[in-house]
mmCIF file of N, CA, C and O in Angstrom:
data_model
loop_
_atom_site.group_PDB
_atom_site.id
_atom_site.type_symbol
_atom_site.label_atom_id
_atom_site.label_comp_id
_atom_site.label_asym_id
_atom_site.label_seq_id
_atom_site.Cartn_x
_atom_site.Cartn_y
_atom_site.Cartn_z
ATOM 1 N N MET R 97 73.571 -16.366 1.294
ATOM 2 C CA MET R 97 74.274 -16.386 2.152
ATOM 3 C C MET R 97 73.552 -16.785 3.572
ATOM 4 O O MET R 97 72.274 -16.792 3.268
ATOM 5 N N PRO R 98 74.248 -18.433 4.115
ATOM 6 C CA PRO R 98 73.658 -18.865 5.044
ATOM 7 C C PRO R 98 73.145 -17.652 6.579
ATOM 8 O O PRO R 98 74.141 -17.085 6.328
ATOM 9 N N GLN R 99 72.763 -18.050 7.131
ATOM 10 C CA GLN R 99 72.139 -18.076 8.085
ATOM 11 C C GLN R 99 73.010 -18.320 9.493
ATOM 12 O O GLN R 99 73.043 -19.616 9.339
ATOM 13 N N PRO R 100 73.323 -16.954 9.635
ATOM 14 C CA PRO R 100 74.184 -17.529 11.343
ATOM 15 C C PRO R 100 73.405 -18.477 12.636
ATOM 16 O O PRO R 100 71.649 -18.059 12.062
ATOM 17 N N ARG R 101 73.736 -19.597 12.607
ATOM 18 C CA ARG R 101 72.968 -20.265 14.099
ATOM 19 C C ARG R 101 72.472 -19.231 15.114
ATOM 20 O O ARG R 101 73.092 -18.160 15.207
ATOM 21 N N ALA R 102 70.736 -19.293 14.986
ATOM 22 C CA ALA R 102 70.303 -18.517 16.102
ATOM 23 C C ALA R 102 71.205 -18.656 17.911
ATOM 24 O O ALA R 102 71.660 -17.489 18.497
ATOM 25 N N ASP R 103 72.266 -19.486 18.136
ATOM 26 C CA ASP R 103 73.397 -19.610 19.111
ATOM 27 C C ASP R 103 74.293 -18.261 18.671
ATOM 28 O O ASP R 103 74.872 -17.985 19.548
ATOM 29 N N ARG R 104 74.990 -17.917 18.130
ATOM 30 C CA ARG R 104 75.849 -17.383 17.331
ATOM 31 C C ARG R 104 75.507 -16.284 16.315
ATOM 32 O O ARG R 104 76.140 -16.541 15.104
ATOM 33 N N GLU R 105 75.285 -14.944 16.756
ATOM 34 C CA GLU R 105 74.332 -14.346 15.960
ATOM 35 C C GLU R 105 76.232 -13.283 14.663
ATOM 36 O O GLU R 105 76.614 -13.319 15.783
ATOM 37 N N VAL R 106 76.116 -13.682 13.348
ATOM 38 C CA VAL R 106 77.555 -12.486 13.248
ATOM 39 C C VAL R 106 76.724 -11.740 12.529
ATOM 40 O O VAL R 106 76.233 -12.173 11.682
ATOM 41 N N ALA R 107 77.638 -10.354 12.947
ATOM 42 C CA ALA R 107 77.385 -9.609 11.981
ATOM 43 C C ALA R 107 78.839 -9.356 10.516
ATOM 44 O O ALA R 107 79.228 -9.519 10.825
ATOM 45 N N VAL R 108 78.089 -8.811 9.351
ATOM 46 C CA VAL R 108 78.351 -8.836 8.416
ATOM 47 C C VAL R 108 78.807 -7.987 7.826
ATOM 48 O O VAL R 108 78.303 -6.254 8.299
ATOM 49 N N ALA R 109 80.140 -7.167 7.421
ATOM 50 C CA ALA R 109 80.656 -6.295 6.942
ATOM 51 C C ALA R 109 80.048 -5.657 6.282
ATOM 52 O O ALA R 109 79.271 -6.704 5.082
ATOM 53 N N GLY R 110 79.546 -4.306 5.717
ATOM 54 C CA GLY R 110 79.214 -4.157 4.275
ATOM 55 C C GLY R 110 80.131 -4.005 3.324
ATOM 56 O O GLY R 110 79.693 -3.989 2.559
ATOM 57 N N SER R 111 81.254 -4.138 3.541
ATOM 58 C CA SER R 111 82.321 -4.934 2.247
ATOM 59 C C SER R 111 83.306 -5.158 2.673
ATOM 60 O O SER R 111 83.573 -5.343 3.993
ATOM 61 N N TYR R 112 83.947 -5.903 2.235
ATOM 62 C CA TYR R 112 84.956 -6.661 1.910
ATOM 63 C C TYR R 112 86.399 -6.425 1.719
ATOM 64 O O TYR R 112 86.294 -5.315 0.654
ATOM 65 N N ASN R 113 87.579 -6.703 1.832
ATOM 66 C CA ASN R 113 88.561 -5.476 1.751
ATOM 67 C C ASN R 113 88.714 -6.415 0.375
ATOM 68 O O ASN R 113 89.786 -7.458 0.380
ATOM 69 N N ARG R 114 88.942 -6.016 -1.124
ATOM 70 C CA ARG R 114 88.652 -7.231 -2.385
ATOM 71 C C ARG R 114 90.232 -6.924 -2.507
ATOM 72 O O ARG R 114 90.727 -7.723 -2.871
ATOM 73 N N GLU R 115 91.525 -6.255 -1.974
ATOM 74 C CA GLU R 115 92.468 -5.818 -2.325
ATOM 75 C C GLU R 115 93.842 -7.159 -1.816
ATOM 76 O O GLU R 115 95.069 -7.558 -2.139
ATOM 77 N N GLN R 116 93.168 -7.410 -0.042
ATOM 78 C CA GLN R 116 93.345 -7.980 0.834
ATOM 79 C C GLN R 116 93.046 -9.253 0.103
ATOM 80 O O GLN R 116 94.137 -10.490 -0.073
ATOM 81 N N ILE R 117 91.871 -9.848 0.060
ATOM 82 C CA ILE R 117 91.528 -11.196 -0.806
ATOM 83 C C ILE R 117 92.432 -11.116 -1.963
ATOM 84 O O ILE R 117 92.816 -12.540 -2.231
ATOM 85 N N LEU R 118 92.487 -10.607 -3.127
ATOM 86 C CA LEU R 118 93.689 -10.312 -4.014
ATOM 87 C C LEU R 118 95.162 -10.768 -3.658
ATOM 88 O O LEU R 118 95.378 -11.722 -3.925
ATOM 89 N N THR R 119 95.298 -10.860 -2.967
ATOM 90 C CA THR R 119 96.276 -10.623 -2.161
ATOM 91 C C THR R 119 96.298 -11.892 -1.887
ATOM 92 O O THR R 119 97.860 -13.183 -1.911
ATOM 93 N N ALA R 120 95.681 -12.161 -0.856
ATOM 94 C CA ALA R 120 95.661 -14.019 -0.287
ATOM 95 C C ALA R 120 95.374 -14.839 -1.446
ATOM 96 O O ALA R 120 96.474 -15.796 -1.356
ATOM 97 N N LEU R 121 94.898 -14.158 -2.566
ATOM 98 C CA LEU R 121 94.431 -15.437 -3.067
ATOM 99 C C LEU R 121 95.479 -15.907 -4.513
ATOM 100 O O LEU R 121 95.874 -16.754 -4.977
ATOM 101 N N ALA R 122 96.588 -14.738 -4.082
ATOM 102 C CA ALA R 122 97.781 -14.612 -4.980
ATOM 103 C C ALA R 122 99.091 -15.502 -3.680
ATOM 104 O O ALA R 122 99.745 -15.923 -4.244
ATOM 105 N N ALA R 123 99.154 -16.072 -2.400
ATOM 106 C CA ALA R 123 100.168 -16.061 -1.666
ATOM 107 C C ALA R 123 100.254 -17.579 -1.975
ATOM 108 O O ALA R 123 99.003 -18.800 -2.360
ATOM 109 N N THR R 124 101.375 -18.072 -2.030
ATOM 110 C CA THR R 124 101.679 -19.122 -2.009
ATOM 111 C C THR R 124 103.170 -19.553 -1.099
ATOM 112 O O THR R 124 103.158 -21.049 -0.536
ATOM 113 N N ASP R 125 102.726 -19.255 0.723
ATOM 114 C CA ASP R 125 103.722 -19.638 1.521
ATOM 115 C C ASP R 125 102.619 -20.147 2.151
ATOM 116 O O ASP R 125 101.812 -20.695 2.782
ATOM 117 N N PRO R 126 103.216 -21.688 1.829
ATOM 118 C CA PRO R 126 102.768 -22.758 2.593
ATOM 119 C C PRO R 126 102.561 -22.320 4.087
ATOM 120 O O PRO R 126 101.583 -23.285 4.940
ATOM 121 N N ALA R 127 103.023 -22.021 5.146
ATOM 122 C CA ALA R 127 103.839 -21.337 6.215
ATOM 123 C C ALA R 127 102.424 -21.005 6.227
ATOM 124 O O ALA R 127 102.095 -20.771 8.453
ATOM 125 N N TYR R 128 101.069 -20.127 5.842
ATOM 126 C CA TYR R 128 99.852 -19.769 6.020
ATOM 127 C C TYR R 128 98.909 -20.023 5.240
ATOM 128 O O TYR R 128 99.200 -20.327 4.110
ATOM 129 N N SER R 129 97.562 -19.539 6.495
ATOM 130 C CA SER R 129 96.383 -19.983 4.742
ATOM 131 C C SER R 129 95.647 -18.519 5.952
ATOM 132 O O SER R 129 95.874 -17.479 6.547
ATOM 133 N N TYR R 130 94.838 -18.051 5.089
ATOM 134 C CA TYR R 130 94.500 -16.837 4.598
ATOM 135 C C TYR R 130 92.804 -17.180 5.688
ATOM 136 O O TYR R 130 92.005 -18.499 4.206
ATOM 137 N N TYR R 131 92.379 -16.549 5.731
ATOM 138 C CA TYR R 131 90.204 -16.249 5.487
ATOM 139 C C TYR R 131 90.084 -15.327 5.831
ATOM 140 O O TYR R 131 89.958 -13.964 6.885
ATOM 141 N N LEU R 132 88.910 -14.552 5.053
ATOM 142 C CA LEU R 132 88.120 -13.180 5.219
ATOM 143 C C LEU R 132 87.396 -13.253 6.750
ATOM 144 O O LEU R 132 86.614 -14.287 6.650
ATOM 145 N N ASP R 133 87.474 -12.240 7.264
ATOM 146 C CA ASP R 133 86.550 -12.381 8.630
ATOM 147 C C ASP R 133 85.594 -11.526 7.667
ATOM 148 O O ASP R 133 85.191 -9.899 7.863
ATOM 149 N N LEU R 134 84.343 -12.039 8.168
ATOM 150 C CA LEU R 134 83.707 -11.625 7.629
ATOM 151 C C LEU R 134 82.816 -10.226 8.722
ATOM 152 O O LEU R 134 81.595 -10.177 8.369
ATOM 153 N N GLN R 135 83.021 -10.601 10.009
ATOM 154 C CA GLN R 135 82.159 -9.106 10.370
ATOM 155 C C GLN R 135 83.535 -8.470 10.219
ATOM 156 O O GLN R 135 82.044 -6.877 10.757
ATOM 157 N N SER R 136 84.889 -7.892 10.616
ATOM 158 C CA SER R 136 85.295 -7.252 9.686
ATOM 159 C C SER R 136 85.451 -6.636 8.614
ATOM 160 O O SER R 136 85.696 -5.339 8.408
ATOM 161 N N GLY R 137 85.855 -7.065 7.451
ATOM 162 C CA GLY R 137 85.435 -7.351 6.392
ATOM 163 C C GLY R 137 87.405 -7.044 5.672
ATOM 164 O O GLY R 137 87.468 -6.997 4.886
ATOM 165 N N GLU R 138 87.991 -7.896 6.902
ATOM 166 C CA GLU R 138 89.107 -7.276 6.922
ATOM 167 C C GLU R 138 89.666 -9.406 6.861
ATOM 168 O O GLU R 138 89.327 -10.524 7.110
ATOM 169 N N VAL R 139 91.172 -9.476 5.897
ATOM 170 C CA VAL R 139 92.059 -10.686 5.885
ATOM 171 C C VAL R 139 92.460 -10.793 6.602
ATOM 172 O O VAL R 139 93.199 -10.152 7.723
ATOM 173 N N LEU R 140 92.269 -11.879 7.286
ATOM 174 C CA LEU R 140 93.363 -12.189 8.437
ATOM 175 C C LEU R 140 94.338 -13.319 7.569
ATOM 176 O O LEU R 140 94.616 -14.798 7.145
ATOM 177 N N LYS R 141 96.024 -13.297 7.755
ATOM 178 C CA LYS R 141 96.518 -14.303 7.990
ATOM 179 C C LYS R 141 96.672 -14.890 8.923
ATOM 180 O O LYS R 141 97.524 -14.676 10.288
ATOM 181 N N VAL R 142 97.287 -16.322 9.572
ATOM 182 C CA VAL R 142 97.037 -17.214 10.107
ATOM 183 C C VAL R 142 98.275 -18.283 10.470
ATOM 184 O O VAL R 142 98.363 -19.388 8.525
ATOM 185 N N PRO R 143 98.989 -18.541 10.598
ATOM 186 C CA PRO R 143 99.952 -18.884 10.925
ATOM 187 C C PRO R 143 99.951 -20.480 11.662
ATOM 188 O O PRO R 143 99.583 -20.205 12.288
ATOM 189 N N ASP R 144 99.908 -21.312 10.462
ATOM 190 C CA ASP R 144 100.062 -22.660 9.773
ATOM 191 C C ASP R 144 100.626 -23.604 11.070
ATOM 192 O O ASP R 144 100.411 -24.166 11.593
ATOM 193 N N THR R 145 101.802 -23.073 10.934
ATOM 194 C CA THR R 145 102.717 -23.464 11.862
ATOM 195 C C THR R 145 103.740 -23.134 12.492
ATOM 196 O O THR R 145 104.070 -23.814 14.370
ATOM 197 N N GLU R 146 103.186 -22.065 13.257
ATOM 198 C CA GLU R 146 103.725 -21.612 14.186
ATOM 199 C C GLU R 146 103.941 -21.826 14.914
ATOM 200 O O GLU R 146 102.625 -22.218 15.677
ATOM 201 N N GLN R 147 104.145 -21.807 16.670
ATOM 202 C CA GLN R 147 104.492 -22.912 17.883
ATOM 203 C C GLN R 147 104.337 -21.274 18.728
ATOM 204 O O GLN R 147 105.445 -21.405 19.547
ATOM 205 N N SER R 148 102.885 -20.646 19.642
ATOM 206 C CA SER R 148 103.242 -19.998 20.291
ATOM 207 C C SER R 148 101.963 -19.682 20.408
ATOM 208 O O SER R 148 100.436 -20.024 20.182
ATOM 209 N N PRO R 149 101.987 -19.289 21.894
ATOM 210 C CA PRO R 149 100.430 -18.180 21.991
ATOM 211 C C PRO R 149 99.239 -17.881 21.316
ATOM 212 O O PRO R 149 98.122 -18.468 21.459
ATOM 213 N N GLU R 150 100.233 -16.894 21.006
ATOM 214 C CA GLU R 150 99.185 -15.933 19.874
ATOM 215 C C GLU R 150 98.446 -16.865 18.864
ATOM 216 O O GLU R 150 97.705 -16.870 18.621
ATOM 217 N N ALA R 151 99.869 -17.810 18.315
ATOM 218 C CA ALA R 151 99.674 -18.456 16.834
ATOM 219 C C ALA R 151 98.285 -19.380 17.287
ATOM 220 O O ALA R 151 97.296 -19.403 16.538
ATOM 221 N N ASP R 152 98.698 -20.283 18.556
ATOM 222 C CA ASP R 152 97.471 -20.995 19.074
ATOM 223 C C ASP R 152 96.003 -20.157 18.934
ATOM 224 O O ASP R 152 95.530 -20.853 18.693
ATOM 225 N N ALA R 153 96.160 -19.222 19.686
ATOM 226 C CA ALA R 153 94.995 -18.473 19.692
ATOM 227 C C ALA R 153 94.009 -17.976 18.539
ATOM 228 O O ALA R 153 92.862 -18.061 18.310
ATOM 229 N N LEU R 154 94.916 -17.233 17.715
ATOM 230 C CA LEU R 154 94.136 -16.977 16.773
ATOM 231 C C LEU R 154 94.225 -18.252 15.265
ATOM 232 O O LEU R 154 92.751 -18.420 15.274
ATOM 233 N N ARG R 155 94.687 -19.578 15.359
ATOM 234 C CA ARG R 155 94.212 -20.336 14.595
ATOM 235 C C ARG R 155 92.639 -21.163 14.855
ATOM 236 O O ARG R 155 91.601 -21.219 14.778
ATOM 237 N N ASN R 156 92.673 -21.101 16.790
ATOM 238 C CA ASN R 156 91.941 -21.371 17.556
ATOM 239 C C ASN R 156 89.906 -20.577 17.176
ATOM 240 O O ASN R 156 89.278 -20.698 17.384
ATOM 241 N N GLN R 157 90.290 -19.466 17.577
ATOM 242 C CA GLN R 157 89.528 -18.151 17.221
ATOM 243 C C GLN R 157 89.087 -18.562 15.727
ATOM 244 O O GLN R 157 87.156 -18.715 15.470
ATOM 245 N N VAL R 158 89.659 -18.884 14.994
ATOM 246 C CA VAL R 158 89.158 -19.010 13.037
ATOM 247 C C VAL R 158 88.672 -20.360 13.167
ATOM 248 O O VAL R 158 87.427 -20.387 12.352
ATOM 249 N N MET R 159 88.846 -21.063 13.700
ATOM 250 C CA MET R 159 87.987 -22.626 13.368
ATOM 251 C C MET R 159 86.675 -23.191 14.377
ATOM 252 O O MET R 159 85.869 -22.871 13.892
ATOM 253 N N GLU R 160 87.245 -21.972 15.285
ATOM 254 C CA GLU R 160 85.547 -21.887 16.729
ATOM 255 C C GLU R 160 84.380 -21.429 15.899
ATOM 256 O O GLU R 160 83.653 -21.388 15.316
ATOM 257 N N GLY R 161 85.021 -20.529 14.320
ATOM 258 C CA GLY R 161 83.817 -19.566 13.514
ATOM 259 C C GLY R 161 83.676 -19.831 12.379
ATOM 260 O O GLY R 161 83.560 -19.123 11.101
ATOM 261 N N TYR R 162 85.183 -20.677 11.883
ATOM 262 C CA TYR R 162 85.135 -20.537 10.947
ATOM 263 C C TYR R 162 83.263 -21.739 10.106
ATOM 264 O O TYR R 162 82.354 -21.876 10.528
ATOM 265 N N GLY R 163 83.792 -20.620 8.554
ATOM 266 C CA GLY R 163 82.247 -20.791 8.255
ATOM 267 C C GLY R 163 80.534 -20.166 8.387
ATOM 268 O O GLY R 163 80.231 -19.596 7.572
ATOM 269 N N ASP R 164 80.617 -19.257 10.210
ATOM 270 C CA ASP R 164 79.833 -18.670 10.479
ATOM 271 C C ASP R 164 80.825 -17.073 10.100
ATOM 272 O O ASP R 164 79.876 -16.830 9.288
ATOM 273 N N ARG R 165 81.884 -17.237 10.941
ATOM 274 C CA ARG R 165 82.303 -15.636 10.861
ATOM 275 C C ARG R 165 83.332 -15.666 9.525
ATOM 276 O O ARG R 165 83.670 -14.742 9.120
ATOM 277 N N TYR R 166 84.555 -17.004 9.711
ATOM 278 C CA TYR R 166 85.799 -17.156 8.632
ATOM 279 C C TYR R 166 85.447 -18.418 7.499
ATOM 280 O O TYR R 166 84.948 -18.579 7.584
ATOM 281 N N ARG R 167 85.775 -16.856 5.833
ATOM 282 C CA ARG R 167 85.734 -18.052 5.365
ATOM 283 C C ARG R 167 87.157 -18.500 4.910
ATOM 284 O O ARG R 167 87.697 -16.997 4.492
ATOM 285 N N TYR R 168 87.499 -19.401 4.434
ATOM 286 C CA TYR R 168 88.815 -19.766 3.785
ATOM 287 C C TYR R 168 89.344 -19.376 2.011
ATOM 288 O O TYR R 168 88.533 -19.215 1.712
ATOM 289 N N ILE R 169 90.831 -18.461 2.183
ATOM 290 C CA ILE R 169 91.091 -18.370 0.368
ATOM 291 C C ILE R 169 92.019 -19.163 0.429
ATOM 292 O O ILE R 169 93.394 -18.717 0.807
ATOM 293 N N PRO R 170 91.928 -19.734 -0.915
ATOM 294 C CA PRO R 170 92.529 -20.106 -1.033
ATOM 295 C C PRO R 170 93.764 -19.682 -2.159
ATOM 296 O O PRO R 170 93.328 -18.606 -2.792
ATOM 297 N N GLY R 171 95.017 -20.160 -2.079
ATOM 298 C CA GLY R 171 96.165 -19.072 -2.236
ATOM 299 C C GLY R 171 96.309 -19.936 -4.074
ATOM 300 O O GLY R 171 95.841 -21.100 -4.169
ATOM 301 N N GLY R 172 97.877 -19.245 -4.352
ATOM 302 C CA GLY R 172 98.478 -20.195 -5.406
ATOM 303 C C GLY R 172 98.004 -19.793 -7.015
ATOM 304 O O GLY R 172 98.681 -20.449 -7.606
ATOM 305 N N ASN R 173 97.481 -19.300 -6.513
ATOM 306 C CA ASN R 173 97.095 -18.729 -8.223
ATOM 307 C C ASN R 173 97.886 -16.625 -8.160
ATOM 308 O O ASN R 173 98.485 -16.237 -7.631
ATOM 309 N N PRO R 174 99.023 -17.471 -9.779
ATOM 310 C CA PRO R 174 100.065 -16.542 -9.871
ATOM 311 C C PRO R 174 99.868 -14.814 -9.689
ATOM 312 O O PRO R 174 100.677 -14.059 -10.181
ATOM 313 N N SER R 175 99.177 -15.187 -10.795
ATOM 314 C CA SER R 175 98.523 -13.621 -10.849
ATOM 315 C C SER R 175 97.014 -13.414 -10.758
ATOM 316 O O SER R 175 96.555 -13.226 -12.128
ATOM 317 N N PRO R 176 96.338 -13.281 -9.819
ATOM 318 C CA PRO R 176 94.633 -13.369 -9.934
ATOM 319 C C PRO R 176 94.619 -12.352 -10.740
ATOM 320 O O PRO R 176 94.976 -11.206 -9.671
ATOM 321 N N SER R 177 93.319 -11.716 -10.659
ATOM 322 C CA SER R 177 92.893 -10.436 -11.065
ATOM 323 C C SER R 177 91.315 -9.848 -10.548
ATOM 324 O O SER R 177 90.818 -10.383 -8.944
ATOM 325 N N ASP R 178 90.570 -8.792 -10.286
ATOM 326 C CA ASP R 178 89.677 -9.366 -9.736
ATOM 327 C C ASP R 178 88.538 -9.829 -9.850
ATOM 328 O O ASP R 178 87.399 -10.352 -9.925
ATOM 329 N N ALA R 179 88.453 -10.226 -11.230
ATOM 330 C CA ALA R 179 87.673 -11.013 -11.613
ATOM 331 C C ALA R 179 87.815 -13.015 -10.642
ATOM 332 O O ALA R 179 86.424 -12.917 -10.254
ATOM 333 N N ASP R 180 89.433 -13.107 -10.844
ATOM 334 C CA ASP R 180 88.930 -13.187 -9.485
ATOM 335 C C ASP R 180 88.790 -13.496 -8.312
ATOM 336 O O ASP R 180 88.048 -14.893 -7.177
ATOM 337 N N VAL R 181 88.862 -12.382 -8.502
ATOM 338 C CA VAL R 181 88.101 -12.517 -6.566
ATOM 339 C C VAL R 181 86.314 -12.527 -6.449
ATOM 340 O O VAL R 181 86.375 -12.791 -5.203
ATOM 341 N N GLN R 182 85.930 -11.940 -8.216
ATOM 342 C CA GLN R 182 84.397 -12.163 -7.299
ATOM 343 C C GLN R 182 83.840 -12.836 -8.125
ATOM 344 O O GLN R 182 83.083 -13.499 -7.313
ATOM 345 N N THR R 183 84.851 -14.164 -8.828
ATOM 346 C CA THR R 183 83.935 -15.487 -9.036
ATOM 347 C C THR R 183 84.484 -15.716 -7.368
ATOM 348 O O THR R 183 83.550 -17.670 -6.975
ATOM 349 N N TRP R 184 85.681 -15.780 -6.331
ATOM 350 C CA TRP R 184 85.535 -16.732 -5.099
ATOM 351 C C TRP R 184 84.574 -16.163 -4.279
ATOM 352 O O TRP R 184 84.152 -16.568 -3.535
ATOM 353 N N MET R 185 84.176 -14.383 -4.255
ATOM 354 C CA MET R 185 83.337 -13.641 -2.828
ATOM 355 C C MET R 185 82.147 -14.759 -3.691
ATOM 356 O O MET R 185 81.483 -15.256 -3.124
ATOM 357 N N GLU R 186 81.324 -14.696 -4.958
ATOM 358 C CA GLU R 186 80.599 -15.593 -6.027
ATOM 359 C C GLU R 186 80.065 -16.596 -5.181
ATOM 360 O O GLU R 186 79.281 -17.474 -5.038
ATOM 361 N N ALA R 187 81.815 -17.226 -5.442
ATOM 362 C CA ALA R 187 81.192 -18.856 -4.398
ATOM 363 C C ALA R 187 80.840 -19.324 -2.829
ATOM 364 O O ALA R 187 80.390 -20.187 -3.241
ATOM 365 N N GLU R 188 81.617 -18.430 -2.195
ATOM 366 C CA GLU R 188 81.323 -17.952 -1.087
ATOM 367 C C GLU R 188 79.593 -17.640 -0.520
ATOM 368 O O GLU R 188 79.379 -17.471 0.136
ATOM 369 N N GLY R 189 79.556 -16.862 -1.662
ATOM 370 C CA GLY R 189 77.880 -16.428 -1.755
ATOM 371 C C GLY R 189 78.292 -15.507 -0.690
ATOM 372 O O GLY R 189 77.185 -15.350 -0.067
ATOM 373 N N LEU R 190 78.881 -14.188 -1.343
ATOM 374 C CA LEU R 190 79.322 -12.896 -0.853
ATOM 375 C C LEU R 190 79.102 -12.469 -1.651
ATOM 376 O O LEU R 190 79.101 -11.982 -2.565
#
């Protein structure tokens, strides 16, 4: 796993919500993107097109921590399996 930058320490969760990752891998709605929060282990559903202060704040939070704290989960797999979750996690170095 890449080391956090010295100016931004990120605590890594002891476990990740694999069911939420599985759901994100299956997602097909282009209005949302999914990111794993390495600190909490939970998946965030981020609205890509919603125009509200809350949506803007969430998008900004994710982009500021992208790579260090948040990892993008690509959707579009019509029937992901536990093996797909494991493959994604290994590709992300998790």
